[in-house]
Amino acid sequence: MNNAGKGFIAVTAAYAIWGIFPLYFHPLYAVSAFQVIAHRITWSCVFVLVALTVRRELPALRAALTDRGVMGRLTVSATLITINWTVYVWAVTHGHVIEASLGYFINPLVNVLLGVALLGERLNRVQCTAVALAAGGVLYLAIVGHSPPWIALALALSFGIYGLVRKLVRVASLPGLAVETTILLPFALVYLAWCESSGVGGFGLGGPVTRALLIGSGPLTATALFLFAYGARLLPYSTVGVLSYLGPMLQFACGVFAFHESFDRSRALGFALIWAAIVIYVGEGLLPARRAQISQSGSASSGERSHTDVAS
């Protein structure tokens, strides 16, 4: 199998894992979201440190820990990913899976706006149309729901800003996650110790299934991130962008078909506007890549014909 095939499988697997997270976290509804996240941080840290040891990448971790600039940015990113994880777990365990999926549907468009606002990037007319449609969809959902879709907006903004911060930090994904979880680990351990000593700890009160799910959340989180980082290096950016919608599509399916959350016509119209924006956005991104591919193929064919003419 070539590198592109390996990359496609890895990235697809990563988004599939993220897409079925609602099925994983929903059985933990009796455990508070803060406890779930504290366990996720703790077991992610343990798993990532073991993985770095096996892969002999601990020097990269030490280099990051001794760099003040990197540590400052990763402290910010650690705070943002904690907010994102907490909102997501709360949404899943309180019957808001569909709205959580909306956050990840609009996340790429939020990234576009962050690029314009903070990195000086410019939008063409097609991209402006996509962003306007998505904004219209969010506004419509706010009107019919009598309040803005706070869960979706919190997830999209926290993850969008997190991605922007990580983009500006020169550290690989796995060592970066190790630093983030190491920064958060003391807070997580103190909080979990307090919960257990107070008699409200989910780990102590829960059964073996609950304990297994809490422990497994760490390796599952790190595995998905590793698969994504590995696969993204082997694929064109446009392909990764298209595959990124697999996660929210699966989350949406979980909300509708597994948890039977309400999805009436008025709500569907708001989603339809956002999905239309996504189609326009993805299509606009794929078209230049396709043209470049055709151009390269044409140049190669022309080169082969010229070589044949010279040889004859």
CSV table of C-alpha atoms in Angstrom, one decimal:
chain,number,residue,atom,x,y,z
A,1,MET,CA,0.0,0.0,0.0
A,2,ASN,CA,1.4,3.5,-0.9
A,3,ASN,CA,1.7,6.4,1.4
A,4,ALA,CA,-1.5,8.0,0.2
A,5,GLY,CA,-3.5,4.9,1.0
A,6,LYS,CA,-2.0,4.6,4.4
A,7,GLY,CA,-2.7,8.3,5.1
A,8,PHE,CA,-6.3,7.9,4.0
A,9,ILE,CA,-6.9,4.9,6.3
A,10,ALA,CA,-5.2,6.7,9.2
A,11,VAL,CA,-7.1,10.0,8.9
A,12,THR,CA,-10.4,8.2,8.3
A,13,ALA,CA,-9.9,6.1,11.4
A,14,ALA,CA,-9.1,9.2,13.4
A,15,TYR,CA,-12.3,10.9,12.4
A,16,ALA,CA,-14.3,7.7,12.8
A,17,ILE,CA,-13.1,7.5,16.4
A,18,TRP,CA,-14.0,11.2,17.0
A,19,GLY,CA,-17.4,10.5,15.3
A,20,ILE,CA,-18.4,7.7,17.7
A,21,PHE,CA,-17.3,9.5,20.8
A,22,PRO,CA,-20.9,10.1,21.8
A,23,LEU,CA,-21.5,6.3,22.0
A,24,TYR,CA,-18.4,6.1,24.2
A,25,PHE,CA,-19.1,9.0,26.6
A,26,HIS,CA,-22.9,8.6,26.8
A,27,PRO,CA,-22.7,5.7,29.3
A,28,LEU,CA,-20.8,8.0,31.7
A,29,TYR,CA,-23.9,10.3,32.1
A,30,ALA,CA,-23.9,9.6,35.9
A,31,VAL,CA,-20.3,10.9,36.3
A,32,SER,CA,-19.9,14.7,36.2
A,33,ALA,CA,-18.3,16.2,33.1
A,34,PHE,CA,-15.4,17.6,35.1
A,35,GLN,CA,-14.5,14.2,36.5
A,36,VAL,CA,-14.7,12.6,33.1
A,37,ILE,CA,-12.3,15.3,31.8
A,38,ALA,CA,-10.0,15.0,34.8
A,39,HIS,CA,-9.7,11.2,34.1
A,40,ARG,CA,-9.3,11.9,30.3
A,41,ILE,CA,-6.4,14.2,31.1
A,42,THR,CA,-4.8,11.8,33.6
A,43,TRP,CA,-5.0,8.7,31.4
A,44,SER,CA,-4.0,10.6,28.3
A,45,CYS,CA,-0.9,11.8,30.0
A,46,VAL,CA,0.0,8.3,31.2
A,47,PHE,CA,-0.6,6.8,27.7
A,48,VAL,CA,1.3,9.5,25.8
A,49,LEU,CA,4.3,9.4,28.1
A,50,VAL,CA,4.5,5.6,27.6
A,51,ALA,CA,4.2,6.1,23.9
A,52,LEU,CA,6.9,8.7,23.8
A,53,THR,CA,9.2,6.4,25.8
A,54,VAL,CA,8.6,3.5,23.4
A,55,ARG,CA,9.1,5.7,20.3
A,56,ARG,CA,12.2,7.3,21.9
A,57,GLU,CA,10.8,10.8,21.6
A,58,LEU,CA,11.3,12.0,25.2
A,59,PRO,CA,14.0,14.4,24.1
A,60,ALA,CA,11.3,16.3,22.1
A,61,LEU,CA,9.2,16.5,25.3
A,62,ARG,CA,12.1,17.8,27.4
A,63,ALA,CA,12.9,20.4,24.8
A,64,ALA,CA,9.4,21.7,24.9
A,65,LEU,CA,9.2,21.7,28.7
A,66,THR,CA,12.4,23.9,28.9
A,67,ASP,CA,11.2,26.4,26.2
A,68,ARG,CA,9.3,29.3,27.9
A,69,GLY,CA,7.7,30.4,24.7
A,70,VAL,CA,6.4,26.9,23.9
A,71,MET,CA,5.3,26.4,27.4
A,72,GLY,CA,3.3,29.7,27.4
A,73,ARG,CA,1.5,28.9,24.2
A,74,LEU,CA,0.8,25.3,25.2
A,75,THR,CA,-0.6,26.5,28.5
A,76,VAL,CA,-3.1,28.5,26.5
A,77,SER,CA,-3.9,25.5,24.2
A,78,ALA,CA,-4.2,23.2,27.2
A,79,THR,CA,-6.8,25.6,28.7
A,80,LEU,CA,-8.7,25.7,25.4
A,81,ILE,CA,-8.8,22.0,24.9
A,82,THR,CA,-10.0,21.5,28.5
A,83,ILE,CA,-12.9,23.9,27.8
A,84,ASN,CA,-13.6,22.0,24.5
A,85,TRP,CA,-13.6,18.6,26.1
A,86,THR,CA,-15.7,19.6,29.1
A,87,VAL,CA,-18.4,21.3,26.9
A,88,TYR,CA,-18.4,18.3,24.6
A,89,VAL,CA,-18.7,15.7,27.3
A,90,TRP,CA,-21.4,17.7,29.1
A,91,ALA,CA,-23.4,18.0,25.8
A,92,VAL,CA,-23.2,14.3,25.1
A,93,THR,CA,-24.2,13.2,28.6
A,94,HIS,CA,-27.1,15.8,28.7
A,95,GLY,CA,-28.8,15.0,25.4
A,96,HIS,CA,-27.2,17.6,23.1
A,97,VAL,CA,-25.3,15.4,20.6
A,98,ILE,CA,-26.9,17.1,17.5
A,99,GLU,CA,-25.9,20.5,18.7
A,100,ALA,CA,-22.4,19.3,19.5
A,101,SER,CA,-22.1,17.9,16.0
A,102,LEU,CA,-23.1,21.4,14.7
A,103,GLY,CA,-20.1,22.8,16.4
A,104,TYR,CA,-17.7,20.6,14.4
A,105,PHE,CA,-19.6,21.2,11.2
A,106,ILE,CA,-19.0,25.0,11.5
A,107,ASN,CA,-15.5,24.7,12.9
A,108,PRO,CA,-13.7,24.9,9.5
A,109,LEU,CA,-15.6,28.0,8.7
A,110,VAL,CA,-14.7,29.5,12.1
A,111,ASN,CA,-11.1,28.7,11.2
A,112,VAL,CA,-11.5,30.7,8.0
A,113,LEU,CA,-12.8,33.7,10.0
A,114,LEU,CA,-9.9,33.4,12.5
A,115,GLY,CA,-7.5,33.4,9.6
A,116,VAL,CA,-9.0,36.6,8.3
A,117,ALA,CA,-9.2,38.3,11.7
A,118,LEU,CA,-5.8,37.3,13.1
A,119,LEU,CA,-3.6,36.1,10.3
A,120,GLY,CA,-4.4,38.7,7.6
A,121,GLU,CA,-5.8,36.1,5.2
A,122,ARG,CA,-8.4,37.1,2.6
A,123,LEU,CA,-11.6,35.5,1.4
A,124,ASN,CA,-12.7,35.2,-2.2
A,125,ARG,CA,-16.3,35.6,-3.2
A,126,VAL,CA,-17.1,31.9,-2.9
A,127,GLN,CA,-15.7,31.7,0.6
A,128,CYS,CA,-17.6,34.8,1.6
A,129,THR,CA,-20.8,33.2,0.4
A,130,ALA,CA,-20.1,30.1,2.4
A,131,VAL,CA,-19.4,32.0,5.6
A,132,ALA,CA,-22.5,34.2,5.1
A,133,LEU,CA,-24.7,31.1,4.6
A,134,ALA,CA,-23.2,29.5,7.7
A,135,ALA,CA,-23.8,32.7,9.7
A,136,GLY,CA,-27.4,32.8,8.4
A,137,GLY,CA,-27.9,29.2,9.5
A,138,VAL,CA,-26.6,29.9,13.0
A,139,LEU,CA,-28.7,33.1,13.3
A,140,TYR,CA,-31.8,31.1,12.1
A,141,LEU,CA,-31.2,28.4,14.7
A,142,ALA,CA,-30.8,31.1,17.4
A,143,ILE,CA,-34.2,32.6,16.4
A,144,VAL,CA,-36.2,29.4,16.2
A,145,GLY,CA,-34.5,28.1,19.4
A,146,HIS,CA,-35.0,31.5,21.2
A,147,SER,CA,-31.3,31.5,22.1
A,148,PRO,CA,-28.0,31.1,20.3
A,149,PRO,CA,-26.6,27.6,19.9
A,150,TRP,CA,-24.1,28.1,22.7
A,151,ILE,CA,-22.8,24.5,22.8
A,152,ALA,CA,-22.0,24.6,19.1
A,153,LEU,CA,-20.4,28.0,19.2
A,154,ALA,CA,-18.4,27.1,22.3
A,155,LEU,CA,-17.1,24.0,20.7
A,156,ALA,CA,-16.3,25.6,17.4
A,157,LEU,CA,-14.6,28.7,18.9
A,158,SER,CA,-12.6,26.8,21.5
A,159,PHE,CA,-11.3,24.2,19.0
A,160,GLY,CA,-10.8,26.8,16.3
A,161,ILE,CA,-8.6,29.0,18.6
A,162,TYR,CA,-6.9,25.8,20.0
A,163,GLY,CA,-5.9,24.9,16.4
A,164,LEU,CA,-4.7,28.4,15.7
A,165,VAL,CA,-2.5,28.3,18.9
A,166,ARG,CA,-1.1,24.9,18.0
A,167,LYS,CA,-0.4,26.1,14.5
A,168,LEU,CA,1.9,28.8,16.0
A,169,VAL,CA,3.8,26.3,18.2
A,170,ARG,CA,6.7,24.4,16.8
A,171,VAL,CA,6.1,21.1,18.4
A,172,ALA,CA,4.9,17.8,17.1
A,173,SER,CA,1.4,16.6,18.0
A,174,LEU,CA,2.3,13.8,20.4
A,175,PRO,CA,4.9,15.7,22.4
A,176,GLY,CA,2.6,18.7,22.3
A,177,LEU,CA,-0.3,16.7,23.8
A,178,ALA,CA,2.2,15.3,26.4
A,179,VAL,CA,3.1,18.9,27.5
A,180,GLU,CA,-0.6,19.9,27.6
A,181,THR,CA,-1.7,17.0,29.7
A,182,THR,CA,1.4,17.4,31.9
A,183,ILE,CA,0.5,21.0,32.6
A,184,LEU,CA,-3.1,19.9,33.5
A,185,LEU,CA,-2.2,16.7,35.4
A,186,PRO,CA,-1.7,18.3,38.9
A,187,PHE,CA,-5.1,20.0,38.7
A,188,ALA,CA,-6.8,16.8,37.5
A,189,LEU,CA,-5.2,14.7,40.2
A,190,VAL,CA,-6.0,17.1,43.0
A,191,TYR,CA,-9.6,17.4,41.8
A,192,LEU,CA,-10.0,13.6,41.5
A,193,ALA,CA,-8.5,13.0,44.9
A,194,TRP,CA,-11.0,15.5,46.4
A,195,CYS,CA,-13.9,13.8,44.7
A,196,GLU,CA,-12.9,10.4,45.9
A,197,SER,CA,-12.2,11.6,49.5
A,198,SER,CA,-15.6,13.3,49.5
A,199,GLY,CA,-17.5,10.2,48.4
A,200,VAL,CA,-18.6,11.6,45.1
A,201,GLY,CA,-15.9,10.1,42.9
A,202,GLY,CA,-17.1,8.3,39.8
A,203,PHE,CA,-14.2,6.0,39.8
A,204,GLY,CA,-14.9,4.7,43.3
A,205,LEU,CA,-18.7,4.7,43.1
A,206,GLY,CA,-18.9,3.3,39.5
A,207,GLY,CA,-18.8,-0.3,38.4
A,208,PRO,CA,-16.1,-2.0,36.3
A,209,VAL,CA,-17.6,-0.7,33.1
A,210,THR,CA,-17.5,2.9,34.3
A,211,ARG,CA,-13.9,2.5,35.5
A,212,ALA,CA,-12.9,0.9,32.1
A,213,LEU,CA,-14.5,3.7,30.2
A,214,LEU,CA,-12.8,6.4,32.3
A,215,ILE,CA,-9.3,4.8,31.9
A,216,GLY,CA,-9.8,4.0,28.2
A,217,SER,CA,-10.7,7.6,27.4
A,218,GLY,CA,-7.1,8.6,27.6
A,219,PRO,CA,-5.6,6.0,25.2
A,220,LEU,CA,-8.5,6.5,22.8
A,221,THR,CA,-7.9,10.3,22.7
A,222,ALA,CA,-4.2,9.9,22.1
A,223,THR,CA,-4.7,7.2,19.5
A,224,ALA,CA,-7.1,9.3,17.4
A,225,LEU,CA,-4.7,12.3,17.6
A,226,PHE,CA,-1.7,10.1,16.6
A,227,LEU,CA,-3.6,8.6,13.6
A,228,PHE,CA,-4.6,12.0,12.4
A,229,ALA,CA,-1.1,13.5,12.8
A,230,TYR,CA,0.4,10.5,10.9
A,231,GLY,CA,-2.2,10.5,8.1
A,232,ALA,CA,-2.3,14.2,7.6
A,233,ARG,CA,1.4,14.3,6.7
A,234,LEU,CA,0.7,11.8,3.9
A,235,LEU,CA,-2.4,13.4,2.3
A,236,PRO,CA,-3.1,16.6,0.4
A,237,TYR,CA,-4.6,19.3,2.7
A,238,SER,CA,-7.8,19.4,0.5
A,239,THR,CA,-8.4,15.6,1.1
A,240,VAL,CA,-8.0,16.1,4.9
A,241,GLY,CA,-10.4,19.0,4.8
A,242,VAL,CA,-13.1,16.8,3.1
A,243,LEU,CA,-12.5,13.9,5.5
A,244,SER,CA,-12.9,16.3,8.5
A,245,TYR,CA,-16.7,16.2,8.0
A,246,LEU,CA,-16.8,12.5,8.7
A,247,GLY,CA,-16.6,13.1,12.4
A,248,PRO,CA,-19.6,15.5,12.8
A,249,MET,CA,-21.6,13.4,10.3
A,250,LEU,CA,-21.2,10.4,12.6
A,251,GLN,CA,-21.9,12.4,15.7
A,252,PHE,CA,-25.1,13.8,14.0
A,253,ALA,CA,-26.1,10.2,13.2
A,254,CYS,CA,-25.5,9.2,16.8
A,255,GLY,CA,-27.8,12.0,18.0
A,256,VAL,CA,-30.6,11.2,15.6
A,257,PHE,CA,-30.6,7.4,15.4
A,258,ALA,CA,-28.9,6.2,18.6
A,259,PHE,CA,-30.2,8.8,21.1
A,260,HIS,CA,-33.4,9.9,19.2
A,261,GLU,CA,-32.8,13.6,19.9
A,262,SER,CA,-35.4,16.0,18.5
A,263,PHE,CA,-34.7,17.2,14.9
A,264,ASP,CA,-37.8,18.9,13.5
A,265,ARG,CA,-38.2,20.8,10.2
A,266,SER,CA,-37.4,24.2,11.6
A,267,ARG,CA,-34.1,22.9,13.0
A,268,ALA,CA,-33.4,21.0,9.8
A,269,LEU,CA,-33.6,24.2,7.8
A,270,GLY,CA,-30.9,25.8,9.9
A,271,PHE,CA,-28.7,22.8,9.4
A,272,ALA,CA,-29.4,22.8,5.7
A,273,LEU,CA,-28.1,26.3,5.4
A,274,ILE,CA,-24.9,25.3,7.2
A,275,TRP,CA,-24.5,22.1,5.1
A,276,ALA,CA,-24.9,24.2,1.9
A,277,ALA,CA,-22.1,26.5,3.2
A,278,ILE,CA,-19.9,23.4,3.7
A,279,VAL,CA,-20.6,22.1,0.2
A,280,ILE,CA,-19.7,25.4,-1.3
A,281,TYR,CA,-16.6,25.8,0.9
A,282,VAL,CA,-15.3,22.2,0.2
A,283,GLY,CA,-16.1,22.5,-3.5
A,284,GLU,CA,-14.2,25.8,-3.7
A,285,GLY,CA,-11.2,24.2,-2.0
A,286,LEU,CA,-11.2,21.1,-4.2
A,287,LEU,CA,-11.6,22.9,-7.6
A,288,PRO,CA,-8.1,24.5,-7.6
A,289,ALA,CA,-6.5,21.3,-6.4
A,290,ARG,CA,-8.3,19.4,-9.3
A,291,ARG,CA,-7.2,22.0,-11.8
A,292,ALA,CA,-3.6,21.7,-10.6
A,293,GLN,CA,-3.7,18.0,-10.9
A,294,ILE,CA,-5.0,18.2,-14.4
A,295,SER,CA,-2.4,20.8,-15.3
A,296,GLN,CA,0.4,18.5,-13.9
A,297,SER,CA,-1.0,15.5,-15.8
A,298,GLY,CA,-1.1,17.6,-19.0
A,299,SER,CA,2.5,18.8,-18.5
A,300,ALA,CA,3.7,15.3,-17.9
A,301,SER,CA,1.9,14.0,-21.0
A,302,SER,CA,3.3,16.9,-23.1
A,303,GLY,CA,6.8,16.0,-21.8
A,304,GLU,CA,6.4,12.4,-22.7
A,305,ARG,CA,5.3,13.3,-26.2
A,306,SER,CA,8.2,15.7,-26.6
A,307,HIS,CA,10.6,13.0,-25.5
A,308,THR,CA,9.0,10.6,-28.0
A,309,ASP,CA,9.4,13.1,-30.8
A,310,VAL,CA,13.1,13.7,-30.0
A,311,ALA,CA,13.7,9.9,-29.8
A,312,SER,CA,12.1,9.3,-33.2
